[in-house]
XYZ file of C-alpha atoms in Angstrom:
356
model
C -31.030 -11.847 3.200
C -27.624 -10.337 3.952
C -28.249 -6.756 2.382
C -29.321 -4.908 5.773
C -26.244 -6.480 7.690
C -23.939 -5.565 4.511
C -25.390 -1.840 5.000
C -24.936 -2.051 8.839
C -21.204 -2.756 8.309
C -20.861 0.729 6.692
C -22.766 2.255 9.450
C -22.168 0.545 12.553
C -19.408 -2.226 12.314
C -20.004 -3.310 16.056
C -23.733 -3.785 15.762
C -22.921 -5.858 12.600
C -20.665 -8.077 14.293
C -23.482 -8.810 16.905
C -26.646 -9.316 14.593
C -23.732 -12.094 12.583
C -22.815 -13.685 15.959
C -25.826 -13.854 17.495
C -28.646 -14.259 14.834
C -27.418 -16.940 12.376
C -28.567 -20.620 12.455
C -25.521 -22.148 11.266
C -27.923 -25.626 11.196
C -30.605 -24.101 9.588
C -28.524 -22.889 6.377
C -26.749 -23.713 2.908
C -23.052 -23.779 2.645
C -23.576 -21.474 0.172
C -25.126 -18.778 2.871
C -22.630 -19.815 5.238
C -20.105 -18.983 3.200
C -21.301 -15.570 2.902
C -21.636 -15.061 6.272
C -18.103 -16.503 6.641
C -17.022 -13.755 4.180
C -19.443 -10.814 5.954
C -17.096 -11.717 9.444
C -14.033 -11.396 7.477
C -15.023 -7.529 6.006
C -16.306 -6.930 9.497
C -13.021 -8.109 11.622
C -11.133 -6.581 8.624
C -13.070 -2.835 9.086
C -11.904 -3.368 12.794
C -7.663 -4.250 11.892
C -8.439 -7.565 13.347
C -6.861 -8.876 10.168
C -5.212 -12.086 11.630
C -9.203 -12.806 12.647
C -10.423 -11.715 8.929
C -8.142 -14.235 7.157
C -9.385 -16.970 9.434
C -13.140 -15.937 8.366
C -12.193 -15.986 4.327
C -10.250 -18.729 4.440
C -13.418 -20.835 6.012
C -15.502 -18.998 3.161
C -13.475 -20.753 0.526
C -12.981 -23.971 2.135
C -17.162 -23.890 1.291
C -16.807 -23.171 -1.947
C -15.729 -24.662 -5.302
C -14.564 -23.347 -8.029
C -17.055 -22.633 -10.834
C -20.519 -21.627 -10.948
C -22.056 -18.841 -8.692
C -19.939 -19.161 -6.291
C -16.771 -18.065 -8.201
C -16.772 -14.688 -7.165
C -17.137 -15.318 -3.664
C -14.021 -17.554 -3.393
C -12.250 -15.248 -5.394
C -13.074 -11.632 -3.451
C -12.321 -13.753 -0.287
C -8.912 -14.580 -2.072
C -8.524 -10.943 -3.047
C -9.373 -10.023 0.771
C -6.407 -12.100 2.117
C -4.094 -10.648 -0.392
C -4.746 -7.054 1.052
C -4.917 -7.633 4.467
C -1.355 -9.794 3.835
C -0.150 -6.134 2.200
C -1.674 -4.517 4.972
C 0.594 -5.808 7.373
C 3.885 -5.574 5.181
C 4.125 -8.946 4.082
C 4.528 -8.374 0.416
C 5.669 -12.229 -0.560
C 2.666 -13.214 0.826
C 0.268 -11.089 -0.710
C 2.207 -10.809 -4.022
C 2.110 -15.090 -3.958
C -2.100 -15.078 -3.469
C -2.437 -12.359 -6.282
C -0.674 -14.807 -8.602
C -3.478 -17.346 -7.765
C -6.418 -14.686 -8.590
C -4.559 -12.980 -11.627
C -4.873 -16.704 -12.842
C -8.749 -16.892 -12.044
C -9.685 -13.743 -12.562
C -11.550 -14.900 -15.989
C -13.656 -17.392 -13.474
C -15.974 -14.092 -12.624
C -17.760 -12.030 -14.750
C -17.662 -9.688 -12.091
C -15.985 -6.458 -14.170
C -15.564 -4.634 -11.197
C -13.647 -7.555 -9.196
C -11.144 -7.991 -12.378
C -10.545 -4.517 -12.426
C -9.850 -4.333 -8.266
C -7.453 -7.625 -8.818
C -5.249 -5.933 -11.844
C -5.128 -3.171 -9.461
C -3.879 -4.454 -6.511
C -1.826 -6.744 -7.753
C -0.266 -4.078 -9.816
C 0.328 -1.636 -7.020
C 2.302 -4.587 -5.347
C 4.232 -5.207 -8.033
C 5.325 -1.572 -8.510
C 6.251 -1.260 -4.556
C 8.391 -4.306 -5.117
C 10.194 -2.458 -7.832
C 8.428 -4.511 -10.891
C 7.635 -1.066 -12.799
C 6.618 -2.609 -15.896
C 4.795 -5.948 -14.530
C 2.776 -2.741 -13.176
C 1.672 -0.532 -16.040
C 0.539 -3.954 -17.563
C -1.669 -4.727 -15.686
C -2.713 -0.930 -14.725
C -3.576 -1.010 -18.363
C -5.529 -3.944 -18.666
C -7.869 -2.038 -15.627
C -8.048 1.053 -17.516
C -9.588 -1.051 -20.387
C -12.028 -2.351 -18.412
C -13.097 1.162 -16.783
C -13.220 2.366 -20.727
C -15.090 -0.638 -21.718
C -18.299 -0.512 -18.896
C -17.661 3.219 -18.397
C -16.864 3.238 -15.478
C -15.264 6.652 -13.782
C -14.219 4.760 -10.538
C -12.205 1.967 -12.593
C -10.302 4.853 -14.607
C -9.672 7.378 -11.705
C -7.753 4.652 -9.860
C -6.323 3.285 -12.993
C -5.355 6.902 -13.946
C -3.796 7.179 -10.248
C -1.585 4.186 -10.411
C -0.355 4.541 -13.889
C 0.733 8.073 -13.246
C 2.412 6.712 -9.507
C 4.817 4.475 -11.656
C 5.760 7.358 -14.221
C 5.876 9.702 -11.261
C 8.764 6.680 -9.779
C 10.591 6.852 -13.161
C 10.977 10.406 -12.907
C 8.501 10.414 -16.233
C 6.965 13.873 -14.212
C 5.069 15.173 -17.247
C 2.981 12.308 -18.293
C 2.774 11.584 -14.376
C 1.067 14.586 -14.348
C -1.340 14.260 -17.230
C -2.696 10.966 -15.414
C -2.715 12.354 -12.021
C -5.150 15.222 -13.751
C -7.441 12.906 -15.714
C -7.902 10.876 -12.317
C -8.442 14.202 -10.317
C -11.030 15.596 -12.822
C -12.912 12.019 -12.690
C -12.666 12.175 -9.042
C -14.028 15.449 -7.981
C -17.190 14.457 -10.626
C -17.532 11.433 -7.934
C -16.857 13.492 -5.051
C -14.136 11.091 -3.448
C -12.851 12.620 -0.881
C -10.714 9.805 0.884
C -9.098 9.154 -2.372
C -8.863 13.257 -3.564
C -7.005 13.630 -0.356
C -4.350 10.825 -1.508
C -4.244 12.604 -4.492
C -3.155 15.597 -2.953
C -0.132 13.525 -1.644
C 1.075 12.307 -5.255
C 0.805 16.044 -6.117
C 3.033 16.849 -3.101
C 5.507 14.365 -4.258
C 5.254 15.644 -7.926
C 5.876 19.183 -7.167
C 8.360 18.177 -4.809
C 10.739 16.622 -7.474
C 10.343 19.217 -9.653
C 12.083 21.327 -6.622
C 8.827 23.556 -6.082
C 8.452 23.173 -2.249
C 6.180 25.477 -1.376
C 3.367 23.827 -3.364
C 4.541 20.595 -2.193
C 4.208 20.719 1.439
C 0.518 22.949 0.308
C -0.329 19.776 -1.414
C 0.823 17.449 1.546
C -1.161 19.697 4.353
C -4.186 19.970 2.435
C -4.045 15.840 2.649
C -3.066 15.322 5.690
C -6.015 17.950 6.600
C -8.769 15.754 4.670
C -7.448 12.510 6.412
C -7.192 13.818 9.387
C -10.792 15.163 9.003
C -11.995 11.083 8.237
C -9.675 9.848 10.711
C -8.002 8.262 8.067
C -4.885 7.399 10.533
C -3.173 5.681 7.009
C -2.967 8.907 4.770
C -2.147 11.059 7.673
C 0.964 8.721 8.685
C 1.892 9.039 4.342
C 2.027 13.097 4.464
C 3.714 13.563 7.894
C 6.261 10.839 6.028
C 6.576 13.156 2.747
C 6.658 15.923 4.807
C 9.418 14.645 6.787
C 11.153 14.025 3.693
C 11.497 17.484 2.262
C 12.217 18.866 5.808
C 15.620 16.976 5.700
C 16.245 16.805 1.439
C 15.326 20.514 0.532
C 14.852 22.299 4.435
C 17.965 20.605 6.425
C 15.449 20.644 9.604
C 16.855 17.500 10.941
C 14.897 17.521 14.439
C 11.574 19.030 12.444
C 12.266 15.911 9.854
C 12.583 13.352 12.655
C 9.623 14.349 14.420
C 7.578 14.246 10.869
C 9.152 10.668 10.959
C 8.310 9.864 14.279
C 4.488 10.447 13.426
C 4.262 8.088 10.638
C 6.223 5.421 12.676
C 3.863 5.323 15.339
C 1.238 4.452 13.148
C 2.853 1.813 11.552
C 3.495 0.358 14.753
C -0.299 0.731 15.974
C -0.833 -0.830 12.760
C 1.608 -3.836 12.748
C 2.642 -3.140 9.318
C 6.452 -3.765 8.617
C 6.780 -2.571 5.291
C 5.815 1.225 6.426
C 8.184 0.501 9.504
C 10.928 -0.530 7.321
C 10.567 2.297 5.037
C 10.251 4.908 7.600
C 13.333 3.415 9.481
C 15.427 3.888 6.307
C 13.772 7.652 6.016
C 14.875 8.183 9.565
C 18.417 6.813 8.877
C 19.084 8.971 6.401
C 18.973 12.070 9.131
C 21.187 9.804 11.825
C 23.737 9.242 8.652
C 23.740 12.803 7.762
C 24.007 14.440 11.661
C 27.254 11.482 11.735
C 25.144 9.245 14.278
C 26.603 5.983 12.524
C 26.019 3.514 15.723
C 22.421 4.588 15.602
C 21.574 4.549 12.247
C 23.044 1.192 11.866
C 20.935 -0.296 15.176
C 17.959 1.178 12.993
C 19.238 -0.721 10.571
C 19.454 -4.260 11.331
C 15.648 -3.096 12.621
C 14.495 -2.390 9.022
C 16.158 -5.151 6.875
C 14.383 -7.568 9.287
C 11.653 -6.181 8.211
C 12.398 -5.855 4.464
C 13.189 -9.086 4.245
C 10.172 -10.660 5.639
C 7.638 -8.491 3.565
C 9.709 -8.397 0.389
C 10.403 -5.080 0.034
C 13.398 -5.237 -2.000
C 13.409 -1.377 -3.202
C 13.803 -0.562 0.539
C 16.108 -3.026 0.873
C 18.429 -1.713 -1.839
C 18.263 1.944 -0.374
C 18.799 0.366 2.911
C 22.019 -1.350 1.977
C 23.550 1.879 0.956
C 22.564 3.624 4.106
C 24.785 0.766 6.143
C 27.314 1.052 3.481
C 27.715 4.949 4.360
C 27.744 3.960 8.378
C 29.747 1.467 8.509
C 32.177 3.945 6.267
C 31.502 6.632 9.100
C 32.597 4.175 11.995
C 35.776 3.603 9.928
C 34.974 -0.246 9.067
C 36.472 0.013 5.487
C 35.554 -3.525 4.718
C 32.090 -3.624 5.910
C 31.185 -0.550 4.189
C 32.104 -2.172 1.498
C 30.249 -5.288 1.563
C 26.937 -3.367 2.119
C 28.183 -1.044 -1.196
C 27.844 -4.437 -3.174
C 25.082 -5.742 -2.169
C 23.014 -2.052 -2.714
C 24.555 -2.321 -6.334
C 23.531 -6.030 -6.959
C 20.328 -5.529 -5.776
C 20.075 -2.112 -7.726
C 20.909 -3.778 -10.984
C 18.927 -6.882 -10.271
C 15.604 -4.756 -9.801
C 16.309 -2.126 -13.526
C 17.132 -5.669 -15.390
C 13.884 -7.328 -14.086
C 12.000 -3.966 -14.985
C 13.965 -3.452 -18.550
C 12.977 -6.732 -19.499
């Protein structure tokens, strides 16, 4: 009964919103359907960034429901649904705690497609956190699945996210190889949204292997596909990437600020704190290197909040070395040095967790 509203969402997300406000009996239904509708409002405010409202609709949808039976997969996608919109607004404790819970009951669905999306977000946040090889664990347990029902969708995003973690290890060949099986799967779909983030591992591939030119090719021609589906997220990503190479490989400090600027914004709009406190720690980079130490430490204190609450310790350990390096410029021996430790402990807290 809920398959022309589920279409409407796709089309029209307002219009959806009314028909589920306005023509539901709540007295006339099952707490089975009301659950659903529950989760509907959740996708709906979720499709809108209301995600504060979206939580409050899934967590009512699993209040409803138990934990066995048909309504299994319900609880859990709600579950699932949380988790993301927790990651979507950079609190990665949060939304790393909740995948926990549904890595543990993913087996209650027979839903293949569900599993696979769980392993797969929950690796991703495991990898941004630092935890390379809690990662490719369960990146590989996804791709089994994909091989297993066939399934190009399953292994193009599989393919993606194994090749992102060898891509972080500095692995670029066999990052490659992956990022060229998913590509090959994805132009047979035609997935444009997710070609165009492609295009941005490319740019970051080609940019460590010190070819620029095809890098910032690579970053344009996805920033020109988001742009093109108002895809605010990917565009904020590129400008960030570009920014990066501006200052590493161009020394266009103002060009690399302003590429900086861009992405912050978004974040902002977008309330997420672990893209602010990443870009923060991009942008202090440039104030450390043009000798603006007062600034780039009052950026500072301004990211590690933000690290801090969403967990991001791999920003956190770059961060610490930034402060390190201004507190150094401002002639505070001692601070300098305190910051110097705690990049270091950090540092060699995050390769023992992933060596183990």
């Amino acid at each position: 009964r809920f398959s022309p509203i589920k279409q409407l969402l796709e089309e029209n997300v307002d219009s959806a919103i009314v028909l589920l406000r306005y023509e539901f009996n709540f007295s006339e239904n099952s707490d089975v359907e009301l659950a659903e509708f529950y989760s509907l409002m959740g996708e709906a405010q979720g499709l809108i960034n209301e995600l504060d409202s979206s939580n409050f609709y899934y967590l009512k949808t699993i209040d409803l429901l138990g934990n066995s039976g048909g309504t299994a997969t319900l609880r859990l996608k709600s579950k699932k649904a949380i988790a993301n919109n927790y990651y979507y607004q950079g609190y990665l404790k949060k939304s790393d705690s909740l995948f926990q819970v549904c890595l543990k009951e993913v087996k209650l669905t027979t839903d293949y497609k569900l599993q696979s999306e769980i392993l797969l977000d929950a690796g991703w946040l495991a990898r941004e956190q630092g935890r390379h090889a809690d990662a490719l664990d369960l990146y590989f347990k996804a791709e089994n699945i994909g091989e297993l029902h066939e399934d190009k969708n399953i292994l193009a995003d599989a393919y993606t996210k194994i090749a992102v973690v060898y891509h972080v290890k500095n692995e670029l060949d066999i990052a490659q190889e992956f990022y060229d099986k998913s590509l090959k799967l994805l132009k047979e779909i035609g997935a444009q949204d997710r070609i165009a983030r492609l295009y941005n591992n490319y740019g970051l591939l080609y940019d460590m292997r010190g070819d620029y030119t095809s890098a910032i090719s690579y970053f344009e021609r996805s920033i020109e596909i988001c742009d093109s589906m108002k895809n605010e997220r990917g565009v904020a990503i590129s400008n960030e990437n570009l920014g990066l190479i501006c200052f590493n490989n161009l020394n266009n400090y103002q060009l690399a600020l302003e590429r900086f600027n861009t992405s912050l914004t978004y974040w902002r709009k977008s309330k997420d704190i672990y893209g602010q406190a990443q870009t923060l720690v991009y942008m202090i980079y440039v104030f450390n290197a043009q000798e603006r130490y007062q600034t780039a430490l009052d950026s500072s204190y301004r990211s590690l909040e933000f690290c801090q609450i969403s967990g991001a310790q791999d920003v956190e350990r770059d961060l610490y070395k930034e402060m390190s390096i201004a507190y150094e410029g401002l002639g505070k021996s001692n601070l300098a040095l305190l910051y110097f430790k705690k990049h270091i402990t950090l540092r060699d807290s995050l390769e023992a967790h992933n060596s183990s």
